[in-house]
mmCIF file of C-alpha atoms in Angstrom:
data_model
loop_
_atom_site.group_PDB
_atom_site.id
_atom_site.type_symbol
_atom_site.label_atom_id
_atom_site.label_comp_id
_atom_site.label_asym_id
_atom_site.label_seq_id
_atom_site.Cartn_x
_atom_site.Cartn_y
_atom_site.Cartn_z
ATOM 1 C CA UNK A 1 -14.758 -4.869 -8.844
ATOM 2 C CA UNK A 2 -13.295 -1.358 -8.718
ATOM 3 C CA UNK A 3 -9.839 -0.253 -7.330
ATOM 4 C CA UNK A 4 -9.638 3.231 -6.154
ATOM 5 C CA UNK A 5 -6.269 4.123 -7.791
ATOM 6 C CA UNK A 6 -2.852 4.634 -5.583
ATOM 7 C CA UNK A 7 -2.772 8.307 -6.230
ATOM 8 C CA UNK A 8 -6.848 9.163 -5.408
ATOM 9 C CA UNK A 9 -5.542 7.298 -2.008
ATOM 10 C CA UNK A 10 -2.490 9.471 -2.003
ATOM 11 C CA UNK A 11 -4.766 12.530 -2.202
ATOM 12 C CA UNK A 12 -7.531 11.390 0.128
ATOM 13 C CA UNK A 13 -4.294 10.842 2.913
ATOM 14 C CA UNK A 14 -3.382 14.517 2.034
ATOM 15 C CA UNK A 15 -6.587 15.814 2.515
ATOM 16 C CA UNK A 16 -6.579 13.660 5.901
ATOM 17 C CA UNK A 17 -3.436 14.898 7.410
ATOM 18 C CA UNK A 18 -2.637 18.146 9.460
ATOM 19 C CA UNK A 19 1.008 18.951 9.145
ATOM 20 C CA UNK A 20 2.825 21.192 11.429
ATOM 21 C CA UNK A 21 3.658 23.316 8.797
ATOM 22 C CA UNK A 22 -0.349 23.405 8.097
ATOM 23 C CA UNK A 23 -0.088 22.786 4.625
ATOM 24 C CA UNK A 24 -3.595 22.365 3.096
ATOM 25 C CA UNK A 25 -4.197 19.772 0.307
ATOM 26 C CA UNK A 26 -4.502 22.166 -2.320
ATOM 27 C CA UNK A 27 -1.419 24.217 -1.562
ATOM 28 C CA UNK A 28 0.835 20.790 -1.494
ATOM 29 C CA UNK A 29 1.644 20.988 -5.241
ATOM 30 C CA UNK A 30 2.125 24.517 -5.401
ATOM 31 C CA UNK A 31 4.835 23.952 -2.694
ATOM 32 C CA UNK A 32 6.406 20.977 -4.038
ATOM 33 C CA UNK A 33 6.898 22.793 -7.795
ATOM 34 C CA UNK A 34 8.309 25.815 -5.848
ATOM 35 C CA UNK A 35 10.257 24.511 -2.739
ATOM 36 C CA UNK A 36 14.184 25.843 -3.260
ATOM 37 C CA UNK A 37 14.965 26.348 0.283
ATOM 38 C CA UNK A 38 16.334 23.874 2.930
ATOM 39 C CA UNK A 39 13.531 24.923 5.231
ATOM 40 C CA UNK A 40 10.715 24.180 2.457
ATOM 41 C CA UNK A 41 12.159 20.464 1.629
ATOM 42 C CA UNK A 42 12.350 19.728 5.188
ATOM 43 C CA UNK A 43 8.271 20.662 5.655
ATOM 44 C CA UNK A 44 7.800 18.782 2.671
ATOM 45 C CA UNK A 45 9.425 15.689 4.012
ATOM 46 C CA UNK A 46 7.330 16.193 6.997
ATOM 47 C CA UNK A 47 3.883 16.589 4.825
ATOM 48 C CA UNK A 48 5.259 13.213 3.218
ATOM 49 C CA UNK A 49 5.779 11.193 6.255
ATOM 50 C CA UNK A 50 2.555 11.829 8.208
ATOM 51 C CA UNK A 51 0.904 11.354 4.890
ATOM 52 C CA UNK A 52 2.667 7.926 4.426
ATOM 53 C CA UNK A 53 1.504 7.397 8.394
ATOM 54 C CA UNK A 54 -1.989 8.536 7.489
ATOM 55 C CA UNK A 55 -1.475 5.263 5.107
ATOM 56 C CA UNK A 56 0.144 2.943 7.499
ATOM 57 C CA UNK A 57 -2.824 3.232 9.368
ATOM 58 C CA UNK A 58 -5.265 3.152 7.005
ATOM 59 C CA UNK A 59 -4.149 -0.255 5.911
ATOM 60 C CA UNK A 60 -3.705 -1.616 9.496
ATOM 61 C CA UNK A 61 -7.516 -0.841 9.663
ATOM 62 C CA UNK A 62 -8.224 -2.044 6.570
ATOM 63 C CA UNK A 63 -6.522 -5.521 7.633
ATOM 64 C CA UNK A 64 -8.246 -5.666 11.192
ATOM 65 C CA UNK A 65 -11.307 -5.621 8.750
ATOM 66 C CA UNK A 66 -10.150 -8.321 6.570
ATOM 67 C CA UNK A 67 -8.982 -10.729 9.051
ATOM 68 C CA UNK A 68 -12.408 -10.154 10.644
ATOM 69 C CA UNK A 69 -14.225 -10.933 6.996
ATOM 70 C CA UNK A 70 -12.081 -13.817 7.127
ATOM 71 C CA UNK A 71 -13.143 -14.939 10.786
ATOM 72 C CA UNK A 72 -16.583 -15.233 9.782
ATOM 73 C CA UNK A 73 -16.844 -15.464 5.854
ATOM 74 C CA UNK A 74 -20.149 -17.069 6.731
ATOM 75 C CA UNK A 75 -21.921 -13.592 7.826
ATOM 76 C CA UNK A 76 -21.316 -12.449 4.331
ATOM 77 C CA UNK A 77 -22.494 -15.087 2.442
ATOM 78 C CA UNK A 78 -21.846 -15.307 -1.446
ATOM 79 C CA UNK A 79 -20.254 -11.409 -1.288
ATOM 80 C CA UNK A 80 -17.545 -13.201 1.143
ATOM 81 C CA UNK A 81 -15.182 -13.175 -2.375
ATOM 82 C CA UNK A 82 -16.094 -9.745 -3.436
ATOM 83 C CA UNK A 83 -15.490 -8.433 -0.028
ATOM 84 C CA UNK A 84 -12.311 -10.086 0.145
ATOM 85 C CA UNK A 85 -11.024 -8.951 -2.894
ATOM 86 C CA UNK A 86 -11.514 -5.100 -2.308
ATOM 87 C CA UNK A 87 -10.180 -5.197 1.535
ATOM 88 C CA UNK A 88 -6.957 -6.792 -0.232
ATOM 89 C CA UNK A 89 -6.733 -4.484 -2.771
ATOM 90 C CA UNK A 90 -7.237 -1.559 -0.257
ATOM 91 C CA UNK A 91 -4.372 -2.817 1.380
ATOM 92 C CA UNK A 92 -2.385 -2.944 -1.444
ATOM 93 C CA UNK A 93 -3.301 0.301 -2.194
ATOM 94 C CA UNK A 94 -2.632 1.851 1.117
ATOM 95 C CA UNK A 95 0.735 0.003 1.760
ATOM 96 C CA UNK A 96 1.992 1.444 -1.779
ATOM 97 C CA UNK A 97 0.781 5.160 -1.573
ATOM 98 C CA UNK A 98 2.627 4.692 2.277
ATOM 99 C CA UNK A 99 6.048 3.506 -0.196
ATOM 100 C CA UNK A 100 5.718 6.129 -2.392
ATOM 101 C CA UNK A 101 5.317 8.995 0.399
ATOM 102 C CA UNK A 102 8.134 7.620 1.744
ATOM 103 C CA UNK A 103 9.756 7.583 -1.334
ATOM 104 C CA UNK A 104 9.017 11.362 -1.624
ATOM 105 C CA UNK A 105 10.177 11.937 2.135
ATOM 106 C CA UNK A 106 13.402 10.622 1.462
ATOM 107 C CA UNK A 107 13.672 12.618 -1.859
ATOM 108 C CA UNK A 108 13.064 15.844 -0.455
ATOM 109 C CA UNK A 109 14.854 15.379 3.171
ATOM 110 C CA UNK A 110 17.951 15.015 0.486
ATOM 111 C CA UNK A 111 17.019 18.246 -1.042
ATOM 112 C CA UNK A 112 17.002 19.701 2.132
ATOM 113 C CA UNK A 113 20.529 18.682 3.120
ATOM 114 C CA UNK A 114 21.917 19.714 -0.298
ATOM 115 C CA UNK A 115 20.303 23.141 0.194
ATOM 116 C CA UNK A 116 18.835 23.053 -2.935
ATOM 117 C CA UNK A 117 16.819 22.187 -5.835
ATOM 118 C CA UNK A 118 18.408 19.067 -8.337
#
């Protein structure tokens, strides 16, 4: 069994979400390393908090999914435990890449109301 790691989910939510500021997935890192104004933190936060949304609901679907696997574990037969497993682990793995945008939110929301870089 295989777990996509947290940050491949982080980046697959990036790639998902459409800012307001429009920030494409590729240009995210570029603006976090160079963000030094109050305006740039606060559409960073932004970028952060629909990605950790983008999360949120990925692992909502994800859990739908699972309780249905566990509804019926017979229409899965012996892949019932395998199929089990990864749903729970993609839950996991969405719930913590939705901390850690958070996380980041919060970080750069405080940047933004210091005015400037740490």
């Amino acid at each position: 069994m295989k777990r996509f790691p947290t940050l491949i989910l982080a980046a697959a939510g990036l790639a998902a979400c459409t800012p307001s500021k429009a920030l494409m997935p590729h240009d995210w890192a570029l603006d976090v390393q160079t963000a030094e104004t109050m305006a740039a933190h606060s559409s960073l936060a932004e970028h952060y908090e629909d990605i950790a949304r983008t999360m949120d609901d990925d692992a909502a679907e994800e859990r739908k999914l699972l309780n249905a696997y566990n509804a019926a574990p017979h229409k899965y037969g012996k892949n019932i435990l395998d199929i089990r497993a990864r749903s729970e682990a993609m839950v996991r793995d969405f719930e913590l890449a939705a901390e850690e945008s958070r996380k980041m939110a919060n970080y750069h929301r405080q940047l933004a109301n210091a005015g400037s870089k740490p």
